[in-house]
Coordinates of C-alpha atoms and ligand atoms in Angstrom, one line a residue:
M1 CA 148.2 108.8 51.4
N2 CA 146.9 106.3 53.8
Y3 CA 144.0 108.0 55.3
D4 CA 141.7 110.7 54.2
E5 CA 143.1 114.1 55.4
N6 CA 139.7 115.8 54.7
L7 CA 137.9 113.8 57.4
T8 CA 139.3 116.4 59.8
T9 CA 137.6 117.4 63.2
E10 CA 134.0 116.9 62.2
R11 CA 134.2 113.2 61.7
P12 CA 132.2 111.4 64.4
T13 CA 134.2 109.4 67.0
F14 CA 132.7 107.0 69.5
V15 CA 134.8 106.6 72.6
T16 CA 132.6 107.0 75.6
H17 CA 134.9 106.2 78.5
L18 CA 137.7 104.0 79.8
E19 CA 136.8 101.0 82.0
C20 CA 138.9 99.2 84.6
A21 CA 139.3 95.7 83.4
A22 CA 139.1 94.3 86.9
T23 CA 136.4 96.3 88.6
G24 CA 134.6 97.9 85.8
E25 CA 134.9 101.3 87.3
R26 CA 134.7 104.2 84.7
H27 CA 137.4 106.7 83.9
A28 CA 137.0 109.6 81.8
A29 CA 137.9 109.6 78.1
D30 CA 140.2 112.5 76.9
A31 CA 142.4 112.5 79.9
V32 CA 145.8 111.1 80.4
H33 CA 145.8 107.7 82.0
N34 CA 148.0 104.7 82.8
L35 CA 146.4 102.1 85.0
S36 CA 143.0 102.3 86.7
R37 CA 142.6 103.6 90.2
A38 CA 142.6 99.9 91.2
G39 CA 146.0 99.4 89.5
K40 CA 144.8 97.3 86.7
P41 CA 144.7 97.8 82.9
L42 CA 142.2 100.3 81.5
L43 CA 140.0 99.2 78.5
V44 CA 138.5 101.8 76.0
R45 CA 134.8 101.6 75.6
Y46 CA 132.7 102.9 72.6
D47 CA 129.2 103.9 71.7
L48 CA 128.8 100.6 69.8
A49 CA 125.2 101.3 69.0
G50 CA 126.3 104.5 67.4
V51 CA 129.0 102.8 65.5
K52 CA 126.5 100.3 64.4
K53 CA 124.4 103.1 62.7
A54 CA 127.4 104.9 61.4
L55 CA 129.5 102.0 59.8
S56 CA 128.4 99.5 57.1
K57 CA 130.4 96.6 55.8
Q58 CA 130.0 98.2 52.4
A59 CA 131.5 101.6 53.4
L60 CA 134.4 99.8 55.0
A61 CA 135.1 97.8 51.9
E62 CA 135.7 101.1 49.9
R63 CA 138.4 102.4 52.2
P64 CA 142.1 102.2 51.9
P65 CA 143.6 98.9 53.1
D66 CA 145.2 100.0 56.3
L67 CA 144.6 100.1 59.9
W68 CA 142.8 103.5 59.9
R69 CA 140.0 102.0 58.0
Y70 CA 138.4 100.9 61.4
R71 CA 138.4 104.4 62.6
E72 CA 135.0 104.3 64.2
L73 CA 136.3 101.6 66.6
L74 CA 139.7 103.5 67.3
P75 CA 140.3 106.2 70.0
V76 CA 142.0 108.8 68.0
R77 CA 139.5 111.6 67.5
R78 CA 141.4 113.9 65.1
V79 CA 143.0 113.1 61.9
K80 CA 145.7 115.7 62.5
N81 CA 147.0 113.6 65.4
I82 CA 147.5 110.4 63.5
V83 CA 151.3 109.7 63.3
S84 CA 151.3 107.2 60.5
L85 CA 154.2 105.3 58.7
G86 CA 151.7 103.5 56.4
E87 CA 150.2 100.7 58.6
A88 CA 149.1 98.4 55.8
M89 CA 146.7 95.5 56.2
T90 CA 149.0 92.3 56.4
P91 CA 148.4 89.3 54.2
L92 CA 147.0 85.9 55.3
L93 CA 149.2 83.3 53.6
A94 CA 148.1 79.7 53.2
L95 CA 150.8 77.1 54.2
R96 CA 149.5 74.6 51.6
K97 CA 152.6 72.3 51.3
L98 CA 152.9 72.0 55.1
G99 CA 149.1 71.6 55.4
K100 CA 149.2 68.7 53.1
K101 CA 152.3 67.1 54.7
L102 CA 150.4 67.3 58.2
G103 CA 147.4 65.5 56.8
G104 CA 145.2 68.3 55.2
G105 CA 144.8 71.0 57.8
D106 CA 144.1 74.5 56.7
I107 CA 146.8 76.6 58.0
L108 CA 146.9 80.4 57.4
V109 CA 149.8 82.6 58.6
K110 CA 148.8 86.3 59.4
D111 CA 152.1 87.9 58.4
E112 CA 152.7 90.9 60.6
G113 CA 156.3 91.4 59.5
R114 CA 155.1 93.7 56.8
L115 CA 154.3 96.5 59.2
P116 CA 156.4 99.5 59.7
T117 CA 159.4 98.7 61.8
G118 CA 158.9 95.1 60.9
S119 CA 156.7 94.0 63.7
F120 CA 153.1 94.2 64.8
K121 CA 154.2 96.4 67.7
A122 CA 153.6 99.1 65.1
R123 CA 149.9 98.6 65.5
G124 CA 149.9 99.3 69.2
L125 CA 152.5 102.1 69.2
V126 CA 151.0 104.1 66.3
M127 CA 147.9 104.3 68.6
A128 CA 149.7 105.0 71.8
V129 CA 151.8 107.7 70.1
S130 CA 148.9 109.4 68.2
M131 CA 147.0 109.6 71.5
A132 CA 150.2 111.0 73.2
K133 CA 150.4 113.5 70.6
A134 CA 146.8 114.6 71.2
F135 CA 147.5 114.9 74.9
G136 CA 150.7 116.9 74.4
I137 CA 152.8 114.3 76.1
K138 CA 156.5 115.1 75.8
H139 CA 158.5 112.1 76.7
M140 CA 157.6 108.5 76.5
A141 CA 159.5 105.6 78.1
M142 CA 159.1 101.9 78.0
P143 CA 160.9 98.5 78.8
S144 CA 161.2 96.4 75.6
N145 CA 162.6 93.1 74.3
G146 CA 163.3 95.1 71.1
N147 CA 160.3 95.3 68.7
A148 CA 158.1 97.5 70.9
G149 CA 161.0 99.8 71.5
A150 CA 161.7 100.2 67.8
A151 CA 158.1 101.0 67.1
L152 CA 157.9 103.5 69.9
A153 CA 161.2 105.2 68.7
A154 CA 159.9 105.5 65.2
Y155 CA 156.5 106.9 65.8
A156 CA 157.6 109.1 68.8
S157 CA 160.3 110.7 66.5
R158 CA 157.8 111.3 63.8
A159 CA 155.5 113.0 66.2
G160 CA 158.4 115.2 67.7
I161 CA 158.1 113.2 71.1
R162 CA 161.2 112.2 73.1
S163 CA 161.4 108.5 73.8
T164 CA 163.7 106.4 76.1
V165 CA 163.8 102.6 75.9
F166 CA 165.3 100.0 78.4
C167 CA 166.1 96.5 77.0
P168 CA 167.5 93.4 78.6
E169 CA 171.3 93.3 78.1
D170 CA 171.2 90.3 75.8
T171 CA 168.7 92.0 73.3
P172 CA 170.1 91.5 69.9
E173 CA 172.3 94.3 68.5
V174 CA 170.0 94.9 65.6
N175 CA 167.1 95.9 67.8
L176 CA 169.3 98.2 69.9
S177 CA 170.6 99.8 66.6
E178 CA 167.3 100.2 65.2
I179 CA 166.0 101.9 68.3
A180 CA 168.8 104.4 68.5
L181 CA 168.8 105.2 64.7
Q182 CA 165.1 105.9 64.9
G183 CA 165.8 108.6 67.5
A184 CA 165.2 107.2 70.9
R185 CA 167.7 107.0 73.7
V186 CA 168.2 103.3 74.4
Y187 CA 170.0 101.5 77.2
R188 CA 171.0 97.9 77.9
V189 CA 170.0 96.8 81.4
N190 CA 171.4 94.0 83.4
G191 CA 168.0 92.3 83.9
L192 CA 164.9 91.1 82.3
I193 CA 162.0 93.0 80.9
D194 CA 160.2 93.4 84.1
D195 CA 163.4 94.7 85.8
C196 CA 163.4 97.3 83.0
G197 CA 159.9 98.2 83.7
K198 CA 160.7 99.2 87.3
I199 CA 163.2 101.7 86.0
V200 CA 160.5 103.3 83.8
A201 CA 158.1 103.4 86.9
E202 CA 160.8 105.1 88.9
G203 CA 161.5 107.6 86.1
K204 CA 157.7 108.4 85.9
A205 CA 157.6 109.2 89.4
K206 CA 161.0 111.2 89.5
V207 CA 161.0 113.0 86.1
G208 CA 157.5 112.7 84.7
W209 CA 158.2 110.3 81.7
F210 CA 154.9 108.8 80.4
D211 CA 154.9 105.1 81.1
T212 CA 154.2 103.3 77.8
S213 CA 154.7 99.8 79.1
T214 CA 152.3 97.0 77.8
L215 CA 148.9 97.4 79.3
K216 CA 149.9 100.2 81.6
E217 CA 148.9 102.5 78.6
P218 CA 145.3 102.1 77.4
Y219 CA 145.7 102.6 73.7
R220 CA 148.3 100.0 72.5
I221 CA 145.5 97.3 73.0
E222 CA 143.2 99.4 70.7
G223 CA 145.9 99.2 67.9
K224 CA 146.5 95.5 68.5
K225 CA 142.8 94.9 68.3
T226 CA 142.9 95.7 64.6
M227 CA 144.4 92.3 64.1
G228 CA 141.1 90.8 65.1
L229 CA 139.2 93.3 62.9
E230 CA 141.3 92.7 60.0
L231 CA 141.3 88.9 60.2
A232 CA 137.4 88.8 60.5
E233 CA 137.2 91.1 57.3
Q234 CA 139.7 89.0 55.4
L235 CA 137.7 85.8 56.2
G236 CA 134.6 87.4 54.9
W237 CA 133.2 88.5 58.4
S238 CA 133.7 85.2 60.0
V239 CA 136.3 83.8 62.4
P240 CA 138.7 81.0 62.1
D241 CA 138.3 77.9 64.3
V242 CA 141.5 78.5 66.3
I243 CA 144.1 81.2 66.6
F244 CA 147.6 80.4 67.8
Y245 CA 149.1 83.6 69.4
P246 CA 152.6 83.8 70.7
T247 CA 152.0 85.4 74.0
G248 CA 154.1 87.6 76.1
G249 CA 152.2 90.6 77.7
G250 CA 149.2 89.3 75.7
T251 CA 148.1 92.6 74.3
G252 CA 147.3 91.1 70.9
L253 CA 145.3 88.1 72.4
I254 CA 143.3 90.4 74.7
G255 CA 142.9 92.9 71.9
M256 CA 141.5 90.4 69.4
W257 CA 139.1 89.1 71.9
K258 CA 137.9 92.7 72.4
A259 CA 137.6 93.2 68.6
F260 CA 135.4 90.0 68.3
A261 CA 133.1 91.3 70.9
E262 CA 132.9 94.6 69.4
L263 CA 132.2 93.2 65.9
E264 CA 129.4 91.2 67.3
A265 CA 127.9 94.3 68.9
I266 CA 128.0 96.2 65.7
G267 CA 126.3 93.2 63.9
F268 CA 129.4 92.4 61.8
I269 CA 129.8 88.8 63.1
G270 CA 127.6 86.4 65.3
P271 CA 128.4 85.0 68.7
E272 CA 130.8 82.5 67.2
R273 CA 134.5 82.9 68.4
P274 CA 137.7 81.3 67.6
R275 CA 139.5 79.2 70.3
M276 CA 142.5 81.3 71.4
V277 CA 145.6 79.4 72.0
A278 CA 148.3 81.2 74.0
V279 CA 151.7 79.9 72.8
Q280 CA 154.7 80.3 75.0
A281 CA 158.3 78.9 75.2
S282 CA 159.0 76.2 77.7
G283 CA 161.7 78.4 79.2
C284 CA 159.3 81.1 80.0
A285 CA 155.6 79.8 80.3
P286 CA 153.9 81.5 83.2
M287 CA 150.4 81.5 81.4
V288 CA 150.6 77.9 80.5
R289 CA 151.5 77.0 84.2
A290 CA 148.5 79.2 85.5
Y291 CA 146.2 77.8 82.7
E292 CA 147.0 74.2 83.8
A293 CA 146.7 75.0 87.4
G294 CA 143.2 76.6 86.9
A295 CA 144.5 79.9 88.4
E296 CA 143.3 83.4 87.5
H297 CA 146.7 84.9 87.9
A298 CA 150.3 83.9 86.7
P299 CA 153.1 84.4 89.2
R300 CA 156.5 85.4 87.9
W301 CA 158.5 82.8 86.0
E302 CA 161.9 82.7 87.4
D303 CA 165.0 82.3 85.2
A304 CA 163.1 82.9 81.9
Y305 CA 165.0 81.9 78.8
T306 CA 164.0 81.4 75.2
I307 CA 165.3 82.4 71.8
A308 CA 161.9 83.8 71.1
S309 CA 162.7 87.1 72.8
G310 CA 159.4 88.8 72.2
I311 CA 157.6 86.3 74.5
R312 CA 160.2 86.3 77.1
V313 CA 157.9 87.9 79.5
P314 CA 158.1 86.4 83.1
Q315 CA 155.1 88.2 84.4
A316 CA 152.2 90.0 82.8
I317 CA 149.9 92.6 84.3
G318 CA 147.1 91.5 82.0
D319 CA 147.5 87.8 83.1
F320 CA 143.8 87.5 84.2
L321 CA 142.6 88.9 80.9
I322 CA 144.8 86.5 78.8
L323 CA 143.5 83.6 80.8
R324 CA 140.0 84.8 80.6
A325 CA 140.0 85.1 76.7
V326 CA 141.7 81.7 76.4
R327 CA 139.1 80.0 78.8
E328 CA 136.0 81.7 77.4
G329 CA 136.4 80.6 74.0
G330 CA 137.5 77.0 75.0
G331 CA 141.1 77.6 73.9
F332 CA 144.2 76.5 75.8
A333 CA 147.8 77.6 76.6
I334 CA 150.8 75.5 75.3
A335 CA 154.4 75.7 75.7
V336 CA 157.0 74.7 73.1
P337 CA 160.8 74.0 73.5
D338 CA 163.3 76.2 71.9
E339 CA 164.5 73.3 69.8
A340 CA 160.9 72.9 68.5
I341 CA 160.9 76.6 67.6
A342 CA 164.2 76.5 65.8
A343 CA 163.1 73.4 63.8
A344 CA 159.7 75.1 63.0
L345 CA 161.5 78.2 61.7
D346 CA 163.8 76.1 59.5
E347 CA 160.9 74.0 58.1
V348 CA 158.5 76.8 57.1
A349 CA 161.3 78.8 55.6
R350 CA 162.6 75.8 53.5
E351 CA 159.3 74.5 52.5
E352 CA 157.0 77.6 52.1
G353 CA 159.7 80.3 51.5
L354 CA 158.5 82.3 54.6
L355 CA 161.1 83.4 57.0
L356 CA 159.1 83.6 60.3
C357 CA 160.4 85.3 63.5
P358 CA 161.0 82.7 66.3
E359 CA 157.8 83.7 68.1
G360 CA 155.9 83.1 64.9
A361 CA 157.8 79.7 64.4
A362 CA 156.6 78.9 68.0
T363 CA 153.0 79.1 66.7
Y364 CA 153.7 76.7 64.1
A365 CA 155.5 74.3 66.4
A366 CA 152.5 74.6 68.8
Y367 CA 150.1 73.9 66.0
K368 CA 152.0 70.6 65.1
Q369 CA 152.1 69.6 68.8
S370 CA 148.2 70.3 69.1
L371 CA 147.5 68.3 66.0
A372 CA 149.6 65.4 67.5
D373 CA 147.9 65.5 70.9
G374 CA 144.5 65.9 69.4
R375 CA 143.7 69.3 70.8
V376 CA 143.2 70.6 67.3
S377 CA 141.8 68.6 64.3
R378 CA 142.8 68.6 60.7
S379 CA 139.3 69.8 59.7
E380 CA 139.8 73.0 61.6
C381 CA 141.1 76.3 60.0
A382 CA 143.9 77.5 62.2
V383 CA 145.5 81.0 62.0
L384 CA 149.0 81.4 63.2
F385 CA 150.5 84.9 64.0
N386 CA 153.9 85.7 62.7
C387 CA 154.5 88.9 64.5
A388 CA 157.6 90.2 63.0
T389 CA 159.9 89.7 60.0
G390 CA 162.5 87.0 60.6
L391 CA 165.1 89.5 59.3
K392 CA 165.0 91.3 62.5
Y393 CA 166.7 88.3 64.3
P394 CA 170.2 87.0 64.5
L395 CA 170.5 84.4 61.6
P396 CA 172.8 81.5 61.4
P397 CA 176.0 82.1 59.5
M398 CA 176.5 80.9 56.0
R399 CA 180.0 80.3 55.0
Q400 CA 180.0 78.4 51.7
T401 CA 182.4 80.1 49.2
L402 CA 183.2 79.6 45.6
D403 CA 186.6 80.4 44.0
R404 CA 185.9 81.7 40.5
H405 CA 189.6 81.2 39.4
Q406 CA 189.3 77.3 39.9
P407 CA 187.5 74.9 37.7
I408 CA 183.9 74.7 38.9
D409 CA 182.3 71.3 39.2
F410 CA 179.0 72.0 37.7
A411 CA 177.9 68.4 37.7
A412 CA 178.0 68.5 41.5
L413 CA 175.9 71.7 41.5
S414 CA 173.2 70.5 39.1
Ligands
LIG501 C1 155.8 91.6 71.6 C2 155.9 90.4 70.7 C3 155.1 89.2 70.9 C4 154.1 89.2 72.1 O1 153.1 90.0 71.9 P1 152.1 90.4 73.2 O2 150.8 90.8 72.4 O3 152.7 91.4 73.9 O4 151.9 89.2 73.9 C5 155.2 88.1 70.2 N1 156.0 88.2 69.1 C6 156.8 89.3 68.8 C7 157.6 89.3 67.6 C8 156.7 90.4 69.6 O5 157.6 91.5 69.2

């Protein structure tokens, strides 16, 4: 049991309204929304003074170690609508050997690969699907590079909601199989994720699918926000100096930034903030280009390519929110080449026994690059996000065999 079923309808919830992230215009809570009237992402707002009175660090400490422990800061109003697969808190693992090797830096990996469906997309989709269930939504659709589609499929099937997922044609087989097995309809599309997004928008207009695309749905960000809540709690209600986040659509980065503001408003942390580092691949780095140009928006990146498929997002609707969070805290955006990502994956697996996903490996490569160019110092505590288990990705073949009928040269094996 991961949450208290007895806390049914009478438990207080604190959502007051939704707010356009660009104009601040209010939109009613408890109604189905996609983008704001201005065509921008909507952010959920809470009665934080009420939360402050209702929630203490002590009370929180006694709750089960899962995402629902933060229920006062989450949008789901009724326990009966929670569609859970066991969203356990994820560990913070120190990379001690590599920290030493690099000169003494404190490196912590938040290992999100432990979540249902093997990626942190579960945090966002458990919230989106629970809200969809509350609203009686019947059919959810989304474009996905793999992990989001898998999480949507799993939670939607569990909730009895139909789901349809469109993936770029070169999405790894394992992702497509997982999505299909978990009950969604899934299609390979000859295009990138934003091309898939256009099909979802058309289907929404023509047959009434609910568009579950990144940031076109207001609740995924609330689920992803729990990464920031969890991290601060795990660090004894403090924040690290710097967070390296593999940035695609940016839901997690924006969500964590929102989490820290809410934690300050309820008195759990002070005004201190981590520097947020948006990590992208050199073959798809629209945020890095915009950051370096001092721009507020990030135009589409043409011919996007990277082995880190989760961050192959040529254009993000929340670009201005990503760039704002990065700049407000004095962070930066950085691109790393695929070769560095592959080498980082290899190094961390070999030295620390932790098989990162390529996106997670990109954060380690970016950390090393930032240490080398002085943007991060060895005295700082850095948190790297590993957003999925490395086992969800195509792995290099291993063809060594041993013939048990021949003499074995144990000396060579010793
Ligand atoms: C989706 C995804 C990302 C990017 O996350 P956003 O919050 O959408 O930027 C990074 N890594 C993995 C493994 C992903 O699946």
